Short mmCIF file of C-alpha atoms in Angstrom, two decimals:
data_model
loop_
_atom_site.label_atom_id
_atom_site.label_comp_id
_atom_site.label_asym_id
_atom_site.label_seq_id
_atom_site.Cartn_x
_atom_site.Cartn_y
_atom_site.Cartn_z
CA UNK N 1 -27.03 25.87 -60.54
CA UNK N 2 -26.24 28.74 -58.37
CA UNK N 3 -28.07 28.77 -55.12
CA UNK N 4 -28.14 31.92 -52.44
CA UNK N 5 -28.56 30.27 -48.75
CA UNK N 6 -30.08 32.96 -46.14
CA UNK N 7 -29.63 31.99 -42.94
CA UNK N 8 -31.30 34.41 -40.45
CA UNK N 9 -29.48 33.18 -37.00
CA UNK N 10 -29.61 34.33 -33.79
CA UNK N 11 -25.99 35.65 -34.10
CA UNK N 12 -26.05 36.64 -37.65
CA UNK N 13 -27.50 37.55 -41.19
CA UNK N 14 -25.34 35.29 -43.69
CA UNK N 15 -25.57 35.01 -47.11
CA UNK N 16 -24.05 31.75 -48.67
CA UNK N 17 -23.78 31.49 -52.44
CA UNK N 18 -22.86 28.14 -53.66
CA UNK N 19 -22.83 26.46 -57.21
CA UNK N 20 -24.02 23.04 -57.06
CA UNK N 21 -26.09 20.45 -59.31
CA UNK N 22 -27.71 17.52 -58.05
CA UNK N 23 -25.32 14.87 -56.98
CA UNK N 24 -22.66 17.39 -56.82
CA UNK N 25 -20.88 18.92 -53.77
CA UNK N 26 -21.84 22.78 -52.76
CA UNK N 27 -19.19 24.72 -53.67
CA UNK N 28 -19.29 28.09 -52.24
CA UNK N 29 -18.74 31.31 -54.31
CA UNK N 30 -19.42 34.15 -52.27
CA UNK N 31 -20.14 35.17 -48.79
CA UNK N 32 -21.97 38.30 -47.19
CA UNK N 33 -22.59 38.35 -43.49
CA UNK N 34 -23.81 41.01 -40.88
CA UNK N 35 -23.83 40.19 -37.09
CA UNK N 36 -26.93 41.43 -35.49
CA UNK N 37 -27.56 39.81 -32.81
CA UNK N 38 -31.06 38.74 -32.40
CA UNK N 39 -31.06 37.64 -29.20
CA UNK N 40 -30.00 40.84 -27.09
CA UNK N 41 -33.07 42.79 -28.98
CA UNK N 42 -35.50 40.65 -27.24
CA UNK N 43 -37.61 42.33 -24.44
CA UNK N 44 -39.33 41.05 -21.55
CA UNK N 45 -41.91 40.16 -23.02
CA UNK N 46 -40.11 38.00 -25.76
CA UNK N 47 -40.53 40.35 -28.59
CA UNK N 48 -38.04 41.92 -30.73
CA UNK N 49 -37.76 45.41 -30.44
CA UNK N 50 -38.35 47.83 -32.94
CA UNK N 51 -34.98 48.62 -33.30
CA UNK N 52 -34.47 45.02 -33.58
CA UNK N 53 -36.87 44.66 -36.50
CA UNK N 54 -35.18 47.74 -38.61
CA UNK N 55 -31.58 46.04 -37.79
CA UNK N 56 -32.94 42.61 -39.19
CA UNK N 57 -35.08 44.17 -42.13
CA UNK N 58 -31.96 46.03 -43.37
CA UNK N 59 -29.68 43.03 -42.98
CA UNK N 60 -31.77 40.93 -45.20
CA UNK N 61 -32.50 44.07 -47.57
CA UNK N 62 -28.78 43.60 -48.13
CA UNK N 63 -28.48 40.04 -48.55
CA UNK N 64 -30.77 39.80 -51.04
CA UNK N 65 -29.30 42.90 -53.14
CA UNK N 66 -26.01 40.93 -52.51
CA UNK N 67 -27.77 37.72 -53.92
CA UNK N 68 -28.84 39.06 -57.20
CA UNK N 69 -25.14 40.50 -57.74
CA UNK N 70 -24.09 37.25 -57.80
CA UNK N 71 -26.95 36.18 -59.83
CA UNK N 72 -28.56 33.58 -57.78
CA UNK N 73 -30.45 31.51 -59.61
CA UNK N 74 -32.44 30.86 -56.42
CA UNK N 75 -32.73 31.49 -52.88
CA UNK N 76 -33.81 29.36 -49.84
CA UNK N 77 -33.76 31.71 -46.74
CA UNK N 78 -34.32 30.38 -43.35
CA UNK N 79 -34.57 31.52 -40.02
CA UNK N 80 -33.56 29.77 -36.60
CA UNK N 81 -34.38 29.90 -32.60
CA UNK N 82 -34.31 33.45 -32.34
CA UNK N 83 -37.34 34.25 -35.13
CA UNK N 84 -38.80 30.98 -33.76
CA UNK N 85 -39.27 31.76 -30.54
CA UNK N 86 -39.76 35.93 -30.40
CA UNK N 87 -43.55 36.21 -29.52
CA UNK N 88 -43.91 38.59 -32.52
CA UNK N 89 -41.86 36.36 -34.87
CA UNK N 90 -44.51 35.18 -36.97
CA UNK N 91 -45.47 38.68 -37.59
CA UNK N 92 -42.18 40.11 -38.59
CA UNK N 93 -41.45 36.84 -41.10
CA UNK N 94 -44.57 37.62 -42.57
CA UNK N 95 -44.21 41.35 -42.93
CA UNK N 96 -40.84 40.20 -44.33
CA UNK N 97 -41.89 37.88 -47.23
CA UNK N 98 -44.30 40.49 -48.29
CA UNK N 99 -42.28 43.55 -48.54
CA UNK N 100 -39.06 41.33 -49.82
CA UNK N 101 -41.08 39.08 -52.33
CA UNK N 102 -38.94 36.02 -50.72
CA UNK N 103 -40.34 33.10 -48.48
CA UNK N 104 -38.68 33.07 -45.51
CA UNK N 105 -39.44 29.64 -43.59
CA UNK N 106 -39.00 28.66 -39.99
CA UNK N 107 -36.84 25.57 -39.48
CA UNK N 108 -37.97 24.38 -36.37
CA UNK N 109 -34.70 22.62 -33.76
CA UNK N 110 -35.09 18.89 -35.06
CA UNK N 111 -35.44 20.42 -38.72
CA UNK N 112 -32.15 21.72 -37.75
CA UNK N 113 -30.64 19.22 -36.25
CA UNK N 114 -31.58 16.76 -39.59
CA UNK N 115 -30.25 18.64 -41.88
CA UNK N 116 -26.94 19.41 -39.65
CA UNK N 117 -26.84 15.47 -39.65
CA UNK N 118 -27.42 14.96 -43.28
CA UNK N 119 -24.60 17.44 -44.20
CA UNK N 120 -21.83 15.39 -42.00
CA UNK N 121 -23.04 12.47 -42.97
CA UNK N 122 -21.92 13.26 -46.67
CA UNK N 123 -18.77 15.05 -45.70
CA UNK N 124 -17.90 11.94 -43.76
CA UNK N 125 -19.42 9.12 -45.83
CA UNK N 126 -20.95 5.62 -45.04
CA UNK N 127 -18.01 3.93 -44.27
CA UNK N 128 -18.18 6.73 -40.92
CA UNK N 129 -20.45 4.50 -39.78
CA UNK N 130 -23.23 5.33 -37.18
CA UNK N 131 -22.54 9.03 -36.37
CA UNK N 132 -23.36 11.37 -33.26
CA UNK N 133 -23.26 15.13 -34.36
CA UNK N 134 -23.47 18.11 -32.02
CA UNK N 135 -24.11 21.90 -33.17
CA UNK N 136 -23.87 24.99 -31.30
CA UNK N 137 -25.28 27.87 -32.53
CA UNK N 138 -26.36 31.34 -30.90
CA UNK N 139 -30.24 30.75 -29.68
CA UNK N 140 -29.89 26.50 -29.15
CA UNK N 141 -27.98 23.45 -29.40
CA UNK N 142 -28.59 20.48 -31.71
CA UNK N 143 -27.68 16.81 -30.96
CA UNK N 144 -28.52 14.23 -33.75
CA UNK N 145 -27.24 10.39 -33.96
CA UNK N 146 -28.09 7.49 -36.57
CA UNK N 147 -26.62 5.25 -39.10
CA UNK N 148 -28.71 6.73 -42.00
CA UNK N 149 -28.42 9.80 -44.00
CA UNK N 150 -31.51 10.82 -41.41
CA UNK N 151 -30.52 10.49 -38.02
CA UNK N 152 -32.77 8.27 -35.90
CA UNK N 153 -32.81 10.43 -32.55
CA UNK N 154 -32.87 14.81 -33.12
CA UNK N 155 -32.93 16.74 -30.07
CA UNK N 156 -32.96 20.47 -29.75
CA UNK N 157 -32.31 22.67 -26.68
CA UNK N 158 -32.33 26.20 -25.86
CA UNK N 159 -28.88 26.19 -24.82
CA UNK N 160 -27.11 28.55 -27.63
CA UNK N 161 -23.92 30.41 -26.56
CA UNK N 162 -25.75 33.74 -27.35
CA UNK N 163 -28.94 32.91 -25.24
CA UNK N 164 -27.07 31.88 -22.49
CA UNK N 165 -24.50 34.79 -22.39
CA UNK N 166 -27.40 37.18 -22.42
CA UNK N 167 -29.51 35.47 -19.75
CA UNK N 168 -26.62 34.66 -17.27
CA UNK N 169 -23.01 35.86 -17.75
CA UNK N 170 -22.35 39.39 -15.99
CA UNK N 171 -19.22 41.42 -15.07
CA UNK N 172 -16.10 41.63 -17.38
CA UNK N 173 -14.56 39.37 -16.73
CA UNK N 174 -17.73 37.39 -15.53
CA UNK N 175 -17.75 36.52 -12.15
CA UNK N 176 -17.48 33.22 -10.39
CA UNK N 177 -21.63 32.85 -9.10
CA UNK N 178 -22.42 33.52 -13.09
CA UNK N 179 -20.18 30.64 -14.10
CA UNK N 180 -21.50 28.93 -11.50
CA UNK N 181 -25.15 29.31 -12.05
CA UNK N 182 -24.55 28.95 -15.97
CA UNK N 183 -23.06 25.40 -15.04
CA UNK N 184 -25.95 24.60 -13.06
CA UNK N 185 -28.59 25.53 -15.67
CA UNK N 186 -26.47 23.37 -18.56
CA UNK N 187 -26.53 20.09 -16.47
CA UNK N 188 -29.97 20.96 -15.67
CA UNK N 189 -31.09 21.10 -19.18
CA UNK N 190 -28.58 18.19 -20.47
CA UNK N 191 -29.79 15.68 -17.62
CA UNK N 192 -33.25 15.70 -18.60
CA UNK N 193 -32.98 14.99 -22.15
CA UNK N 194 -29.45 13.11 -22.83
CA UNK N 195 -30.28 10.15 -20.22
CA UNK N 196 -33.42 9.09 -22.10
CA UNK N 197 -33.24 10.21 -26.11
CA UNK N 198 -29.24 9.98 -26.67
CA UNK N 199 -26.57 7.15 -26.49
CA UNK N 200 -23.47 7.24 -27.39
CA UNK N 201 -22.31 3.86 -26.76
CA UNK N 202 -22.79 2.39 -30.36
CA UNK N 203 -21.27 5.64 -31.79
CA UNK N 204 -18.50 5.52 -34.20
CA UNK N 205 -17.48 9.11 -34.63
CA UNK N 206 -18.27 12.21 -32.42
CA UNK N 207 -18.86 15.13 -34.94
CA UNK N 208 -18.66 18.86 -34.39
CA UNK N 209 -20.45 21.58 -36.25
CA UNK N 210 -20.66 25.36 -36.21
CA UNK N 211 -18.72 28.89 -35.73
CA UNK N 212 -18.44 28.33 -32.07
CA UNK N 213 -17.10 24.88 -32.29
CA UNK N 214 -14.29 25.56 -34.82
CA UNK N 215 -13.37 28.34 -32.54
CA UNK N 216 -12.94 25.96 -29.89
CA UNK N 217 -10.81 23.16 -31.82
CA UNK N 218 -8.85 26.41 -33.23
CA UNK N 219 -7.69 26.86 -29.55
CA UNK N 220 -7.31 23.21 -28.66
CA UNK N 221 -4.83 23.15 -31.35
CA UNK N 222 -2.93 26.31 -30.12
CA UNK N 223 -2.95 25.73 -26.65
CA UNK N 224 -2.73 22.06 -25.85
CA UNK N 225 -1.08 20.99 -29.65
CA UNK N 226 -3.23 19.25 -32.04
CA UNK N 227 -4.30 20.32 -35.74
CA UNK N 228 -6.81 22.54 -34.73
CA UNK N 229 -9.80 19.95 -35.87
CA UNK N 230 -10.42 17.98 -32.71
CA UNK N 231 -11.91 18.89 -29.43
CA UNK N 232 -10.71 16.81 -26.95
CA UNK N 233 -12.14 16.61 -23.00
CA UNK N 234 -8.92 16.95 -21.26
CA UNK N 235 -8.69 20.29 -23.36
CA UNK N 236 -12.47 21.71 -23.08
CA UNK N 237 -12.16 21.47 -20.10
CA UNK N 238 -9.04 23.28 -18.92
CA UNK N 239 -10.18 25.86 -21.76
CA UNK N 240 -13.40 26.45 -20.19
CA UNK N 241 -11.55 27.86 -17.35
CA UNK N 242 -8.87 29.69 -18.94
CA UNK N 243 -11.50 32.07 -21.44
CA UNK N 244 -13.78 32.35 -18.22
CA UNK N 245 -10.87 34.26 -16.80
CA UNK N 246 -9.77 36.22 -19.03
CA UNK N 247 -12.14 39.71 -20.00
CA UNK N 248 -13.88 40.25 -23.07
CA UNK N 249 -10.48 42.17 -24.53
CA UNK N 250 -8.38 39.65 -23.71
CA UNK N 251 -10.95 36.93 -25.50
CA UNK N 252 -10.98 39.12 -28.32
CA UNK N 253 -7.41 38.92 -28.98
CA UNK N 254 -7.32 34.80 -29.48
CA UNK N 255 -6.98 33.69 -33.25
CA UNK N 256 -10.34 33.19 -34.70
CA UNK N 257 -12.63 35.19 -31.53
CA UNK N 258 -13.96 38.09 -33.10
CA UNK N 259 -15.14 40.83 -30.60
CA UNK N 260 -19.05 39.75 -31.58
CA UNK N 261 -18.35 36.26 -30.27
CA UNK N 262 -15.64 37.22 -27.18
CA UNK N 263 -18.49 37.15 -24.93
CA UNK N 264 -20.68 34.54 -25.47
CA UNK N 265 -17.18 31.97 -26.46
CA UNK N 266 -17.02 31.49 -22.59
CA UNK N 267 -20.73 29.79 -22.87
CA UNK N 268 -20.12 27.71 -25.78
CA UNK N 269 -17.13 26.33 -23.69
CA UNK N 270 -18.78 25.70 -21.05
CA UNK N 271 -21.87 23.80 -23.57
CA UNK N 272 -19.27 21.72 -25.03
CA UNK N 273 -17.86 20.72 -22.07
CA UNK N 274 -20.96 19.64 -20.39
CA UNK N 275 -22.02 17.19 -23.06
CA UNK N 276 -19.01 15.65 -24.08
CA UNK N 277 -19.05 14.76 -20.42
CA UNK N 278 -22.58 14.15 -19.89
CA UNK N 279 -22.17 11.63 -22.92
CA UNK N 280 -18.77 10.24 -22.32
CA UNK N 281 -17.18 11.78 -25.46
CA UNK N 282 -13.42 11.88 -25.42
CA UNK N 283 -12.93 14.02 -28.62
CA UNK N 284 -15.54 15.59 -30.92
CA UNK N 285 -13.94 15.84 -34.49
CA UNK N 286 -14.73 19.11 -36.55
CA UNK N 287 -16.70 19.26 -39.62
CA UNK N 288 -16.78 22.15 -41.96
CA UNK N 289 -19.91 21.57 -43.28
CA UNK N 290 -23.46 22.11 -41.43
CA UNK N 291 -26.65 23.00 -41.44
CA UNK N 292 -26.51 25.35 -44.71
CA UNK N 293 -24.56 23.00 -46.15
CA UNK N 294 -27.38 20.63 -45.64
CA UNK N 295 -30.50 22.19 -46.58
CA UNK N 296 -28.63 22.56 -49.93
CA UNK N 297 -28.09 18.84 -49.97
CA UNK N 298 -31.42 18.27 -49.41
CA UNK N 299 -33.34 21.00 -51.86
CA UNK N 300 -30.75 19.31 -55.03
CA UNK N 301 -32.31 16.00 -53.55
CA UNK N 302 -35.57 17.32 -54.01
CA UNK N 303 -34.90 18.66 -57.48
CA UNK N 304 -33.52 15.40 -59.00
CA UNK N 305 -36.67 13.87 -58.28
#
């Protein structure tokens, strides 16, 4: 069966085309993606702009056109924190599924962070054990942690490396009191949800999902040695403080940081770093699948029964 994915992020429009069949692993066939940018076309009000709205209606005008070349036999789009939360979100979805003929859902942050879950727990397997996996995307963060193939705790916080570059990083390259109050806000946020929903102490793996977070092991590998698929803290955080020097050029030359993502790298750093600390992680390993990976996992679950 061939399956389109449509994943409207904060950061991107990306189309995923995978063939699959139930009990089968997603194997992708094609890719079309368009960064956009969600986030930096919200006003003050919380609304997307109407620049915003032509950007994103064009995007997924060209998705879909790029879905039926490939002759999906289905698609399952889905949209994240940044159509979530826009005041006028619900509006522009529904406008959306109208004129497209498509039904564009809302996964809401623990939606996300389950099916993020479910996806490393089958590219790991049971004999992982109890797992702890952390995603970073552009509007929020997801933390999940369980034994099962559902985790038993999913948290979700608005702590995205897009978000946060928007609503605190300034100057090029940004200056000390950002960093500073960015730090702040992340220990702020992590401290009053980490303490009381997630343990790591009966952990047996520390998983890593998402663009931002393969940057990161990427750079752990060519700066500090490694294979480029662990995150370590000793690394993180002398990282943190090497990007947060260096300007958004300089960024944008590093293997793997495309000029979209220079910016907003420096905030995913500084993310990482604050949990793996906050939680006592000494290395976060990288896993290639996520969360498209896992609604497709979970709609061939649905069809087998």
């Amino acid at each position: 069966m061939r399956l389109g994915v449509l994943d409207v992020g904060s950061n991107t429009v990306h189309l995923q085309v995978v063939d699959t069949h139930p009990g089968a692993r997603p194997n992708p066939t094609y890719n079309h993606k368009e960064e956009l940018r969600l986030t930096e076309f919200l006003d003050d009000e919380n609304n997307i702009s109407k620049a915003g709205i032509t950007a994103l209606r064009s995007a997924i005008k060209n998705a879909i056109a790029h879905s039926r070349r490939a002759k999906t036999e289905e698609l399952l789009p889905f949209a994240t924190s940044a159509l979530r939360e826009a005041s006028n979100g619900e509006e522009i979805i529904g406008d959306i599924n109208k004129d497209f003929e498509i039904d564009l859902q809302v996964l809401s942050g623990e939606e996300e962070a389950r099916l993020t879950f479910l996806a490393a727990r089958r590219w790991f397997g049971w004999s992982s054990g109890r797992l702890l996996v952390i995603d970073i995307g552009g509007g929020s963060l997801e933390i999940a942690s369980g034994i099962n193939e559902f985790p038993e705790v999913a948290v979700s916080l608005p702590l995205g490396a897009s978000r946060l570059t928007k609503n605190f990083l300034g100057g090029d390259p940004f200056t000390t009191k950002s960093i500073r109050s960015l730090r702040d806000h992340i220990e702020d946020q992590l401290e009053a949800v980490l303490a009381t929903s997630v343990k790591h102490e009966d952990s047996d793996r520390a998983i890593a999902t998402s663009k931002t977070l393969r940057t990161l092991a990427r750079l752990c590998g060519d700066w500090y040695g490694g294979n480029g698929k662990l995150i370590t803290l000793d690394s993180i955080r002398k990282m943190s403080s090497k990007l947060a020097e260096m300007n958004s050029e300089e960024r944008t030359k590093l293997p793997g940081v495309s000029a979209n993502r220079a910016r907003q790298i420096v905030a995913g750093a500084l993310v990482t770093e604050s949990v793996m600390r906050n939680l006592d992680l000494e290395k976060l390993e990288i896993c290639p699948w996520a969360l498209r990976e896992g609604l497709v996992l979970k709609y061939m679950d649905w069809i087998e029964r």
